[in-house]
PDB file of C-alpha atoms in Angstrom:
ATOM      1  CA  MET A 953     -17.202 246.329  66.757  1.00 70.00           C
ATOM      2  CA  PRO A 954     -16.415 249.795  65.300  1.00 74.00           C
ATOM      3  CA  VAL A 955     -15.157 252.397  67.769  1.00 71.00           C
ATOM      4  CA  ARG A 956     -18.246 254.583  67.464  1.00 79.00           C
ATOM      5  CA  GLU A 957     -20.549 251.617  68.059  1.00 86.00           C
ATOM      6  CA  SER A 958     -18.414 250.522  71.014  1.00 88.00           C
ATOM      7  CA  GLU A 959     -18.711 253.975  72.562  1.00 93.00           C
ATOM      8  CA  GLU A 960     -22.474 253.892  72.019  1.00 96.00           C
ATOM      9  CA  LEU A 961     -22.610 250.496  73.735  1.00 97.00           C
ATOM     10  CA  VAL A 962     -20.825 251.871  76.800  1.00 97.00           C
ATOM     11  CA  THR A 963     -22.897 255.043  76.946  1.00 97.00           C
ATOM     12  CA  ARG A 964     -26.238 253.265  76.791  1.00 98.00           C
ATOM     13  CA  VAL A 965     -25.345 250.567  79.303  1.00 98.00           C
ATOM     14  CA  VAL A 966     -24.062 253.151  81.789  1.00 98.00           C
ATOM     15  CA  LEU A 967     -27.233 255.253  81.384  1.00 98.00           C
ATOM     16  CA  TRP A 968     -29.343 252.128  81.920  1.00 98.00           C
ATOM     17  CA  PHE A 969     -27.354 251.332  85.059  1.00 98.00           C
ATOM     18  CA  ASP A 970     -28.144 254.746  86.552  1.00 96.00           C
ATOM     19  CA  ASP A 971     -31.780 253.686  86.884  1.00 95.00           C
ATOM     20  CA  ALA A 972     -31.536 249.899  87.129  1.00 96.00           C
ATOM     21  CA  ARG A 973     -28.688 249.431  89.599  1.00 96.00           C
ATOM     22  CA  ARG A 974     -29.395 247.438  92.732  1.00 96.00           C
ATOM     23  CA  ASP A 975     -28.948 249.159  96.073  1.00 96.00           C
ATOM     24  CA  LEU A 976     -26.108 247.050  97.447  1.00 97.00           C
ATOM     25  CA  PRO A 977     -24.143 248.040 100.569  1.00 97.00           C
ATOM     26  CA  TRP A 978     -20.724 247.684  98.946  1.00 97.00           C
ATOM     27  CA  ARG A 979     -21.830 250.336  96.432  1.00 96.00           C
ATOM     28  CA  ALA A 980     -22.859 252.863  99.094  1.00 95.00           C
ATOM     29  CA  PRO A 981     -21.024 256.216  99.259  1.00 93.00           C
ATOM     30  CA  ASP A 982     -19.566 255.276 102.667  1.00 94.00           C
ATOM     31  CA  ARG A 983     -18.121 251.975 101.422  1.00 94.00           C
ATOM     32  CA  THR A 984     -14.488 251.334 102.197  1.00 97.00           C
ATOM     33  CA  PRO A 985     -11.884 249.678  99.968  1.00 98.00           C
ATOM     34  CA  TRP A 986     -11.763 246.859 102.520  1.00 98.00           C
ATOM     35  CA  GLY A 987     -15.528 246.431 102.284  1.00 98.00           C
ATOM     36  CA  VAL A 988     -15.302 246.239  98.496  1.00 98.00           C
ATOM     37  CA  LEU A 989     -12.525 243.647  98.706  1.00 98.00           C
ATOM     38  CA  VAL A 990     -14.557 241.527 101.145  1.00 98.00           C
ATOM     39  CA  SER A 991     -17.600 241.725  98.872  1.00 98.00           C
ATOM     40  CA  GLU A 992     -15.631 240.603  95.834  1.00 97.00           C
ATOM     41  CA  VAL A 993     -14.241 237.570  97.654  1.00 97.00           C
ATOM     42  CA  MET A 994     -17.659 236.625  99.038  1.00 97.00           C
ATOM     43  CA  LEU A 995     -19.383 237.050  95.677  1.00 95.00           C
ATOM     44  CA  GLN A 996     -17.171 234.514  93.939  1.00 92.00           C
ATOM     45  CA  GLN A 997     -19.569 231.701  92.979  1.00 88.00           C
ATOM     46  CA  THR A 998     -22.113 232.858  95.575  1.00 92.00           C
ATOM     47  CA  PRO A 999     -25.395 234.735  94.858  1.00 93.00           C
ATOM     48  CA  VAL A1000     -25.869 238.314  96.053  1.00 95.00           C
ATOM     49  CA  VAL A1001     -28.905 237.354  98.154  1.00 95.00           C
ATOM     50  CA  ARG A1002     -26.715 235.090 100.321  1.00 95.00           C
ATOM     51  CA  VAL A1003     -23.755 237.427 100.421  1.00 96.00           C
ATOM     52  CA  GLU A1004     -25.449 240.640 101.530  1.00 97.00           C
ATOM     53  CA  PRO A1005     -26.387 239.622 105.123  1.00 96.00           C
ATOM     54  CA  ALA A1006     -23.065 237.826 105.574  1.00 96.00           C
ATOM     55  CA  TRP A1007     -21.165 240.880 104.303  1.00 97.00           C
ATOM     56  CA  ARG A1008     -22.984 243.206 106.713  1.00 97.00           C
ATOM     57  CA  ALA A1009     -22.283 240.929 109.681  1.00 97.00           C
ATOM     58  CA  TRP A1010     -18.653 240.476 108.627  1.00 97.00           C
ATOM     59  CA  LEU A1011     -17.951 244.217 108.296  1.00 97.00           C
ATOM     60  CA  GLU A1012     -19.689 244.943 111.581  1.00 97.00           C
ATOM     61  CA  ARG A1013     -17.433 242.432 113.306  1.00 97.00           C
ATOM     62  CA  TRP A1014     -14.201 243.094 111.372  1.00 98.00           C
ATOM     63  CA  PRO A1015     -14.460 246.578 109.837  1.00 98.00           C
ATOM     64  CA  THR A1016     -10.749 246.769 108.994  1.00 98.00           C
ATOM     65  CA  PRO A1017      -8.083 244.354 107.778  1.00 98.00           C
ATOM     66  CA  ALA A1018      -6.365 244.653 111.165  1.00 98.00           C
ATOM     67  CA  ASP A1019      -9.516 243.420 112.913  1.00 98.00           C
ATOM     68  CA  LEU A1020      -9.731 240.312 110.744  1.00 98.00           C
ATOM     69  CA  ALA A1021      -5.982 239.706 110.931  1.00 97.00           C
ATOM     70  CA  ALA A1022      -6.211 239.442 114.714  1.00 97.00           C
ATOM     71  CA  ALA A1023      -9.270 237.157 114.743  1.00 97.00           C
ATOM     72  CA  SER A1024      -9.320 233.472 115.569  1.00 95.00           C
ATOM     73  CA  THR A1025      -9.421 231.284 112.469  1.00 95.00           C
ATOM     74  CA  ALA A1026     -12.223 229.277 114.101  1.00 95.00           C
ATOM     75  CA  ASP A1027     -14.287 232.461 114.474  1.00 95.00           C
ATOM     76  CA  VAL A1028     -13.595 233.368 110.850  1.00 96.00           C
ATOM     77  CA  LEU A1029     -14.794 229.979 109.606  1.00 95.00           C
ATOM     78  CA  ARG A1030     -17.893 230.142 111.803  1.00 94.00           C
ATOM     79  CA  ALA A1031     -18.714 233.606 110.447  1.00 95.00           C
ATOM     80  CA  TRP A1032     -18.275 232.340 106.891  1.00 95.00           C
ATOM     81  CA  ASP A1033     -20.977 229.799 107.725  1.00 90.00           C
ATOM     82  CA  ARG A1034     -22.577 228.367 104.560  1.00 86.00           C
ATOM     83  CA  LEU A1035     -21.291 230.789 101.931  1.00 91.00           C
ATOM     84  CA  GLY A1036     -19.463 227.873 100.337  1.00 89.00           C
ATOM     85  CA  TYR A1037     -15.865 227.345  99.247  1.00 91.00           C
ATOM     86  CA  PRO A1038     -14.603 228.055 102.797  1.00 93.00           C
ATOM     87  CA  ARG A1039     -10.978 228.282 101.698  1.00 94.00           C
ATOM     88  CA  ARG A1040     -11.958 231.770 100.589  1.00 95.00           C
ATOM     89  CA  ALA A1041     -12.348 232.681 104.273  1.00 96.00           C
ATOM     90  CA  LEU A1042      -8.818 231.502 105.031  1.00 96.00           C
ATOM     91  CA  ARG A1043      -7.412 233.395 102.039  1.00 96.00           C
ATOM     92  CA  LEU A1044      -9.284 236.517 103.109  1.00 97.00           C
ATOM     93  CA  GLN A1045      -7.736 236.360 106.560  1.00 97.00           C
ATOM     94  CA  GLU A1046      -4.304 235.772 105.023  1.00 97.00           C
ATOM     95  CA  CYS A1047      -4.973 238.777 102.801  1.00 98.00           C
ATOM     96  CA  ALA A1048      -5.873 240.898 105.842  1.00 98.00           C
ATOM     97  CA  ARG A1049      -2.624 239.918 107.542  1.00 98.00           C
ATOM     98  CA  ALA A1050      -0.655 240.766 104.410  1.00 98.00           C
ATOM     99  CA  LEU A1051      -2.366 244.166 104.238  1.00 98.00           C
ATOM    100  CA  VAL A1052      -1.317 244.868 107.819  1.00 98.00           C
ATOM    101  CA  GLU A1053       2.255 243.706 107.243  1.00 98.00           C
ATOM    102  CA  ARG A1054       2.844 245.252 103.810  1.00 97.00           C
ATOM    103  CA  HIS A1055       0.483 248.213 103.542  1.00 98.00           C
ATOM    104  CA  GLY A1056      -0.127 249.461 107.064  1.00 97.00           C
ATOM    105  CA  GLY A1057      -3.591 247.930 107.149  1.00 97.00           C
ATOM    106  CA  ALA A1058      -4.833 249.778 104.053  1.00 98.00           C
ATOM    107  CA  VAL A1059      -6.007 248.326 100.732  1.00 98.00           C
ATOM    108  CA  PRO A1060      -3.715 249.581  97.939  1.00 97.00           C
ATOM    109  CA  ASP A1061      -5.104 250.969  94.685  1.00 95.00           C
ATOM    110  CA  ASP A1062      -2.233 249.618  92.597  1.00 94.00           C
ATOM    111  CA  GLU A1063      -3.265 246.547  90.597  1.00 93.00           C
ATOM    112  CA  THR A1064       0.146 244.885  90.871  1.00 95.00           C
ATOM    113  CA  ALA A1065       0.167 245.308  94.642  1.00 97.00           C
ATOM    114  CA  LEU A1066      -3.379 243.972  94.849  1.00 97.00           C
ATOM    115  CA  ARG A1067      -2.528 240.876  92.810  1.00 97.00           C
ATOM    116  CA  ALA A1068       0.381 240.145  95.138  1.00 97.00           C
ATOM    117  CA  LEU A1069      -2.062 239.665  98.032  1.00 97.00           C
ATOM    118  CA  PRO A1070      -3.118 236.131  99.050  1.00 95.00           C
ATOM    119  CA  GLY A1071      -6.289 235.032  97.299  1.00 92.00           C
ATOM    120  CA  VAL A1072      -6.464 238.071  95.010  1.00 96.00           C
ATOM    121  CA  GLY A1073      -6.366 237.215  91.317  1.00 95.00           C
ATOM    122  CA  GLU A1074      -6.687 239.224  88.137  1.00 95.00           C
ATOM    123  CA  TYR A1075     -10.447 239.760  88.351  1.00 95.00           C
ATOM    124  CA  THR A1076     -10.546 240.704  92.057  1.00 97.00           C
ATOM    125  CA  ALA A1077      -7.654 243.146  91.711  1.00 97.00           C
ATOM    126  CA  ALA A1078      -9.312 244.848  88.754  1.00 97.00           C
ATOM    127  CA  ALA A1079     -12.688 244.976  90.511  1.00 97.00           C
ATOM    128  CA  VAL A1080     -11.257 246.525  93.672  1.00 98.00           C
ATOM    129  CA  ARG A1081      -9.377 249.106  91.644  1.00 97.00           C
ATOM    130  CA  ALA A1082     -12.561 250.041  89.768  1.00 97.00           C
ATOM    131  CA  PHE A1083     -15.209 249.805  92.498  1.00 97.00           C
ATOM    132  CA  ALA A1084     -13.205 250.968  95.524  1.00 97.00           C
ATOM    133  CA  PHE A1085     -11.057 253.634  93.896  1.00 97.00           C
ATOM    134  CA  GLY A1086     -12.877 254.547  90.688  1.00 96.00           C
ATOM    135  CA  ARG A1087      -9.824 253.767  88.577  1.00 97.00           C
ATOM    136  CA  ARG A1088      -9.611 252.360  85.067  1.00 97.00           C
ATOM    137  CA  SER A1089      -9.161 248.614  84.922  1.00 97.00           C
ATOM    138  CA  VAL A1090     -10.410 245.745  82.801  1.00 97.00           C
ATOM    139  CA  VAL A1091     -13.042 244.037  84.957  1.00 96.00           C
ATOM    140  CA  VAL A1092     -14.185 240.782  83.373  1.00 96.00           C
ATOM    141  CA  ASP A1093     -16.350 238.380  85.337  1.00 95.00           C
ATOM    142  CA  THR A1094     -18.822 235.778  84.052  1.00 95.00           C
ATOM    143  CA  ASN A1095     -21.513 238.407  83.510  1.00 96.00           C
ATOM    144  CA  VAL A1096     -19.273 240.780  81.578  1.00 97.00           C
ATOM    145  CA  ARG A1097     -17.938 237.916  79.461  1.00 97.00           C
ATOM    146  CA  ARG A1098     -21.513 237.001  78.508  1.00 97.00           C
ATOM    147  CA  VAL A1099     -22.484 240.581  77.627  1.00 98.00           C
ATOM    148  CA  LEU A1100     -19.435 241.020  75.405  1.00 97.00           C
ATOM    149  CA  ALA A1101     -19.799 237.572  73.836  1.00 97.00           C
ATOM    150  CA  ARG A1102     -23.322 238.412  72.714  1.00 97.00           C
ATOM    151  CA  ALA A1103     -23.144 242.119  72.003  1.00 97.00           C
ATOM    152  CA  VAL A1104     -19.739 242.126  70.323  1.00 96.00           C
ATOM    153  CA  GLY A1105     -18.920 238.513  69.453  1.00 95.00           C
ATOM    154  CA  GLY A1106     -22.337 237.439  68.227  1.00 96.00           C
ATOM    155  CA  VAL A1107     -22.346 234.129  70.130  1.00 96.00           C
ATOM    156  CA  ALA A1108     -24.791 232.775  72.683  1.00 96.00           C
ATOM    157  CA  LEU A1109     -22.247 232.225  75.452  1.00 96.00           C
ATOM    158  CA  PRO A1110     -18.497 232.636  75.800  1.00 94.00           C
ATOM    159  CA  ALA A1111     -16.121 229.672  75.776  1.00 91.00           C
ATOM    160  CA  PRO A1112     -15.865 227.751  79.072  1.00 89.00           C
ATOM    161  CA  HIS A1113     -12.508 229.395  79.775  1.00 89.00           C
ATOM    162  CA  PRO A1114     -11.453 232.991  78.978  1.00 90.00           C
ATOM    163  CA  THR A1115      -9.385 233.492  75.848  1.00 92.00           C
ATOM    164  CA  ALA A1116      -6.806 236.058  74.785  1.00 93.00           C
ATOM    165  CA  ALA A1117      -9.252 237.328  72.176  1.00 93.00           C
ATOM    166  CA  GLU A1118     -11.879 237.963  74.863  1.00 93.00           C
ATOM    167  CA  ARG A1119      -9.343 239.875  76.924  1.00 94.00           C
ATOM    168  CA  ALA A1120      -8.429 242.004  73.913  1.00 95.00           C
ATOM    169  CA  THR A1121     -12.092 242.771  73.218  1.00 95.00           C
ATOM    170  CA  ALA A1122     -12.786 243.679  76.837  1.00 96.00           C
ATOM    171  CA  THR A1123      -9.734 245.943  76.957  1.00 96.00           C
ATOM    172  CA  ALA A1124     -10.723 247.701  73.735  1.00 95.00           C
ATOM    173  CA  VAL A1125     -14.240 248.459  75.006  1.00 96.00           C
ATOM    174  CA  VAL A1126     -13.174 249.968  78.364  1.00 97.00           C
ATOM    175  CA  PRO A1127     -13.136 253.793  78.161  1.00 96.00           C
ATOM    176  CA  ALA A1128      -9.849 255.597  78.733  1.00 95.00           C
ATOM    177  CA  ASP A1129     -11.256 257.878  81.441  1.00 97.00           C
ATOM    178  CA  ASP A1130     -11.095 256.524  85.003  1.00 97.00           C
ATOM    179  CA  ALA A1131     -14.639 257.445  86.023  1.00 96.00           C
ATOM    180  CA  GLU A1132     -16.192 256.249  82.764  1.00 97.00           C
ATOM    181  CA  ALA A1133     -14.248 252.998  82.913  1.00 97.00           C
ATOM    182  CA  ALA A1134     -15.342 252.305  86.485  1.00 97.00           C
ATOM    183  CA  ALA A1135     -18.953 253.088  85.562  1.00 97.00           C
ATOM    184  CA  TRP A1136     -18.779 250.707  82.594  1.00 98.00           C
ATOM    185  CA  ALA A1137     -17.348 247.954  84.779  1.00 98.00           C
ATOM    186  CA  ALA A1138     -20.243 248.144  87.214  1.00 97.00           C
ATOM    187  CA  ALA A1139     -22.903 248.678  84.531  1.00 98.00           C
ATOM    188  CA  SER A1140     -21.846 245.836  82.242  1.00 98.00           C
ATOM    189  CA  MET A1141     -21.677 243.466  85.189  1.00 97.00           C
ATOM    190  CA  GLU A1142     -25.180 244.492  86.286  1.00 98.00           C
ATOM    191  CA  LEU A1143     -26.561 244.102  82.776  1.00 98.00           C
ATOM    192  CA  GLY A1144     -25.258 240.537  82.667  1.00 97.00           C
ATOM    193  CA  ALA A1145     -26.667 239.769  86.107  1.00 96.00           C
ATOM    194  CA  LEU A1146     -30.152 241.213  85.576  1.00 97.00           C
ATOM    195  CA  VAL A1147     -30.934 241.249  81.835  1.00 98.00           C
ATOM    196  CA  CYS A1148     -28.364 239.418  79.710  1.00 98.00           C
ATOM    197  CA  THR A1149     -28.634 236.276  81.814  1.00 97.00           C
ATOM    198  CA  ALA A1150     -27.295 232.894  80.781  1.00 93.00           C
ATOM    199  CA  ARG A1151     -30.521 230.899  80.473  1.00 91.00           C
ATOM    200  CA  SER A1152     -33.359 233.366  79.953  1.00 93.00           C
ATOM    201  CA  PRO A1153     -32.048 236.685  78.656  1.00 97.00           C
ATOM    202  CA  ARG A1154     -34.629 239.468  78.711  1.00 97.00           C
ATOM    203  CA  CYS A1155     -33.658 240.929  75.354  1.00 97.00           C
ATOM    204  CA  GLY A1156     -36.748 243.147  75.212  1.00 96.00           C
ATOM    205  CA  GLU A1157     -35.418 245.079  78.222  1.00 96.00           C
ATOM    206  CA  CYS A1158     -31.847 245.384  76.951  1.00 98.00           C
ATOM    207  CA  PRO A1159     -30.663 248.956  76.298  1.00 97.00           C
ATOM    208  CA  VAL A1160     -28.354 247.788  73.491  1.00 97.00           C
ATOM    209  CA  ARG A1161     -30.513 245.190  71.765  1.00 97.00           C
ATOM    210  CA  ASP A1162     -30.221 246.960  68.404  1.00 96.00           C
ATOM    211  CA  LEU A1163     -26.422 246.873  68.702  1.00 96.00           C
ATOM    212  CA  CYS A1164     -26.255 243.214  69.759  1.00 97.00           C
ATOM    213  CA  ALA A1165     -24.374 241.028  67.277  1.00 96.00           C
ATOM    214  CA  TRP A1166     -26.015 237.883  68.666  1.00 97.00           C
ATOM    215  CA  ARG A1167     -29.477 239.292  67.995  1.00 96.00           C
ATOM    216  CA  ARG A1168     -28.447 240.416  64.509  1.00 95.00           C
ATOM    217  CA  ALA A1169     -27.198 236.892  63.788  1.00 96.00           C
ATOM    218  CA  GLY A1170     -30.574 235.409  64.697  1.00 96.00           C
ATOM    219  CA  PHE A1171     -29.698 234.146  68.193  1.00 96.00           C
ATOM    220  CA  PRO A1172     -27.505 231.159  67.196  1.00 95.00           C
ATOM    221  CA  ASP A1173     -27.240 228.305  69.677  1.00 91.00           C
ATOM    222  CA  ASP A1174     -24.373 227.881  72.128  1.00 88.00           C
ATOM    223  CA  GLU A1175     -21.482 226.500  70.100  1.00 85.00           C
ATOM    224  CA  HIS A1176     -19.675 225.414  73.270  1.00 83.00           C
ATOM    225  CA  ALA A1177     -22.581 223.493  74.813  1.00 80.00           C
ATOM    226  CA  HIS A1178     -20.811 220.142  74.451  1.00 75.00           C
ATOM    227  CA  ARG A1179     -17.863 221.438  76.480  1.00 75.00           C
ATOM    228  CA  ARG A1180     -19.849 222.569  79.477  1.00 67.00           C
ATOM    229  CA  ARG A1181     -20.131 220.288  82.459  1.00 70.00           C
ATOM    230  CA  THR A1182     -22.756 220.389  85.171  1.00 68.00           C
ATOM    231  CA  GLN A1183     -21.684 219.015  88.521  1.00 65.00           C
ATOM    232  CA  ALA A1184     -24.138 217.177  90.739  1.00 75.00           C
ATOM    233  CA  TRP A1185     -24.178 218.147  94.404  1.00 75.00           C
ATOM    234  CA  HIS A1186     -25.829 215.295  96.298  1.00 84.00           C
ATOM    235  CA  GLY A1187     -23.329 212.711  97.453  1.00 84.00           C
ATOM    236  CA  THR A1188     -20.253 214.649  96.321  1.00 89.00           C
ATOM    237  CA  ASP A1189     -17.132 215.288  98.372  1.00 88.00           C
ATOM    238  CA  ARG A1190     -18.078 218.971  98.414  1.00 89.00           C
ATOM    239  CA  GLN A1191     -21.333 218.110 100.163  1.00 89.00           C
ATOM    240  CA  CYS A1192     -19.522 215.846 102.616  1.00 92.00           C
ATOM    241  CA  ARG A1193     -16.918 218.511 103.393  1.00 92.00           C
ATOM    242  CA  GLY A1194     -19.692 221.024 103.974  1.00 92.00           C
ATOM    243  CA  ARG A1195     -21.494 218.706 106.378  1.00 93.00           C
ATOM    244  CA  ILE A1196     -18.307 218.068 108.356  1.00 94.00           C
ATOM    245  CA  LEU A1197     -17.641 221.805 108.652  1.00 92.00           C
ATOM    246  CA  ALA A1198     -21.256 222.443 109.695  1.00 91.00           C
ATOM    247  CA  VAL A1199     -20.868 219.989 112.590  1.00 92.00           C
ATOM    248  CA  LEU A1200     -17.594 221.555 113.699  1.00 91.00           C
ATOM    249  CA  ARG A1201     -18.940 225.110 113.436  1.00 92.00           C
ATOM    250  CA  ALA A1202     -21.840 224.196 115.714  1.00 90.00           C
ATOM    251  CA  ALA A1203     -19.701 222.295 118.234  1.00 90.00           C
ATOM    252  CA  HIS A1204     -18.453 223.897 121.438  1.00 86.00           C
ATOM    253  CA  ALA A1205     -15.701 221.329 121.878  1.00 91.00           C
ATOM    254  CA  PRO A1206     -13.619 219.014 119.679  1.00 93.00           C
ATOM    255  CA  VAL A1207     -15.698 216.342 117.936  1.00 91.00           C
ATOM    256  CA  ALA A1208     -15.009 212.608 117.961  1.00 92.00           C
ATOM    257  CA  HIS A1209     -14.671 210.838 114.633  1.00 88.00           C
ATOM    258  CA  GLU A1210     -17.827 208.802 115.129  1.00 89.00           C
ATOM    259  CA  GLU A1211     -19.884 211.998 115.359  1.00 89.00           C
ATOM    260  CA  LEU A1212     -18.909 212.702 111.740  1.00 90.00           C
ATOM    261  CA  ASP A1213     -19.699 209.287 110.305  1.00 87.00           C
ATOM    262  CA  GLY A1214     -23.027 210.376 108.836  1.00 85.00           C
ATOM    263  CA  ALA A1215     -21.537 213.289 106.880  1.00 87.00           C
ATOM    264  CA  GLY A1216     -20.776 211.224 103.784  1.00 84.00           C
ATOM    265  CA  THR A1217     -22.070 208.347 101.736  1.00 83.00           C
ATOM    266  CA  ASP A1218     -19.643 205.915 103.407  1.00 86.00           C
ATOM    267  CA  ASP A1219     -16.663 205.761 105.780  1.00 86.00           C
ATOM    268  CA  ALA A1220     -14.162 206.062 102.936  1.00 90.00           C
ATOM    269  CA  GLN A1221     -15.646 209.347 101.775  1.00 90.00           C
ATOM    270  CA  VAL A1222     -15.660 210.782 105.294  1.00 90.00           C
ATOM    271  CA  GLU A1223     -12.000 209.784 105.759  1.00 91.00           C
ATOM    272  CA  ARG A1224     -11.064 211.279 102.413  1.00 94.00           C
ATOM    273  CA  CYS A1225     -12.882 214.531 103.093  1.00 91.00           C
ATOM    274  CA  LEU A1226     -11.510 214.854 106.609  1.00 91.00           C
ATOM    275  CA  GLY A1227      -8.029 214.388 105.227  1.00 92.00           C
ATOM    276  CA  SER A1228      -8.526 217.043 102.557  1.00 94.00           C
ATOM    277  CA  LEU A1229      -9.995 219.500 105.080  1.00 93.00           C
ATOM    278  CA  VAL A1230      -6.973 219.037 107.338  1.00 94.00           C
ATOM    279  CA  VAL A1231      -4.605 219.572 104.406  1.00 94.00           C
ATOM    280  CA  ASP A1232      -6.515 222.723 103.397  1.00 92.00           C
ATOM    281  CA  GLY A1233      -6.189 224.126 106.903  1.00 92.00           C
ATOM    282  CA  LEU A1234      -9.943 224.135 107.468  1.00 93.00           C
ATOM    283  CA  VAL A1235      -9.942 221.426 110.159  1.00 94.00           C
ATOM    284  CA  ALA A1236      -7.444 220.566 112.889  1.00 93.00           C
ATOM    285  CA  ARG A1237      -6.920 217.028 114.167  1.00 93.00           C
ATOM    286  CA  ARG A1238      -6.223 216.966 117.901  1.00 93.00           C
ATOM    287  CA  PRO A1239      -3.666 214.599 119.500  1.00 92.00           C
ATOM    288  CA  ASP A1240      -6.524 212.573 121.001  1.00 92.00           C
ATOM    289  CA  GLY A1241      -7.977 211.941 117.502  1.00 91.00           C
ATOM    290  CA  ARG A1242     -10.843 214.403 117.779  1.00 93.00           C
ATOM    291  CA  TYR A1243     -11.460 217.184 115.261  1.00 93.00           C
ATOM    292  CA  ALA A1244     -12.097 220.910 115.573  1.00 93.00           C
ATOM    293  CA  LEU A1245     -11.867 224.143 113.644  1.00 93.00           C
ATOM    294  CA  PRO A1246      -8.305 225.504 113.635  1.00 92.00           C
ATOM    295  CA  THR A1247      -7.600 228.124 116.271  1.00 85.00           C
ATOM    296  CA  GLY A1248      -5.279 230.178 114.049  1.00 71.00           C
TER     297      GLY A1248
END
């Protein structure tokens, strides 16, 4: 995409965002860098509608990294409840402890320092830098990848896994100015979430439809469709693990093995999932053979 057209893309999407943005608590003027970091971890593979109430409760209970660092791991896992992928809760607590030990309990604005924290990868570090501190960074999540794939690349959907070419395109589009770059990061993500959606894009509402290479090409089909896998949920180990954790979260005392027998499709699956939960640090096996959330 030519530089002038790229600048026009950014300008229009940011202007659209000024009116279309959702009123989310981690975007409020009184947000803290810690609150932004918590939101980014919670939003990984979890819809906003489920995250918002959990985020509010979490920040009310643990408003600073020091608060979470001192919490019981069992309490942390109970508070995470059904957000899914509960290892994120453990990594977030490890991150809080690292912030206390390395940064005096404050979230740093340096991307290298952020990426050195437990559970913080390239995307999360860039997002925190942009959304918490208003600094230039290359923020590329699933929504941004889709917007750039269509508007710039002319394809229906990006490849299943990010490529070096995608990274180069995303970097080239980001404005040099800190404030403009941060605004683009938020706006492009919102456009992908609300308009340029994966299955039913609302092209008639898109502020850059006349610039979109995918539209100009006649909306070609997804060339990577054969590489995409959809994972069933019912009967999977993920479902079994979730059921086991739900029982332990609700229990007021360690739980005997037989109380968990109905969590899976058979005894072998329950044994396998219990073993993996123990290895992941999400469940503790007591000396008497009963199970409980780890105390931390």
